[in-house]
Steps between C-alpha positions, in 0.01 A plus 500: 500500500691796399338840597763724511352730262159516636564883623601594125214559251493219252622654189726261443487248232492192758242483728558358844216250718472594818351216726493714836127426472462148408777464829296674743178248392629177437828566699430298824324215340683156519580393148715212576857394420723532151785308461704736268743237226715787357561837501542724171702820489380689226616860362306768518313593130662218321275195371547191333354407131137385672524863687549393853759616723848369340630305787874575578566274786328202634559421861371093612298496817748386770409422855679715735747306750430587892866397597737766519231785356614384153292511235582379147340727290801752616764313332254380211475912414881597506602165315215484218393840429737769300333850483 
């Protein structure tokens, strides 16, 4: 949900949704769990030939490891993806 530019009049070409409201209604209801598979970076304004978001990085869902506060994801990032 980006609303940064809610305070700006919307002259601008893109057009931003603002959920605020939908939040405030449906906010505390209990819609269950969602095991997220994979993560996808993707650059802002650039899309791929079926015009979705190009995807520049996919990141695997790892568990995270409760030993030693480590979590894999951390070495998964600096290894695997080159900004």
């Amino acid at each position: 949900m980006n609303v940064r530019h809610t305070k700006r009049k919307r002259t601008r070409r893109h057009d931003f949704f603002d959920a605020r409201h939908i939040f405030k209604v449906h906010g505390s209801k209990d819609w269950g769990e969602y095991h997220i598979q994979e993560v996808h970076l993707s650059e802002r304004f650039k899309f791929d030939e079926s015009g979705y978001y190009h995807c520049c990085a996919l990141i695997p869902y790892l568990r995270t490891c409760k030993r030693n506060n480590f979590h894999p994801l951390d070495s998964y990032i600096q290894n695997r993806i080159m900004w």
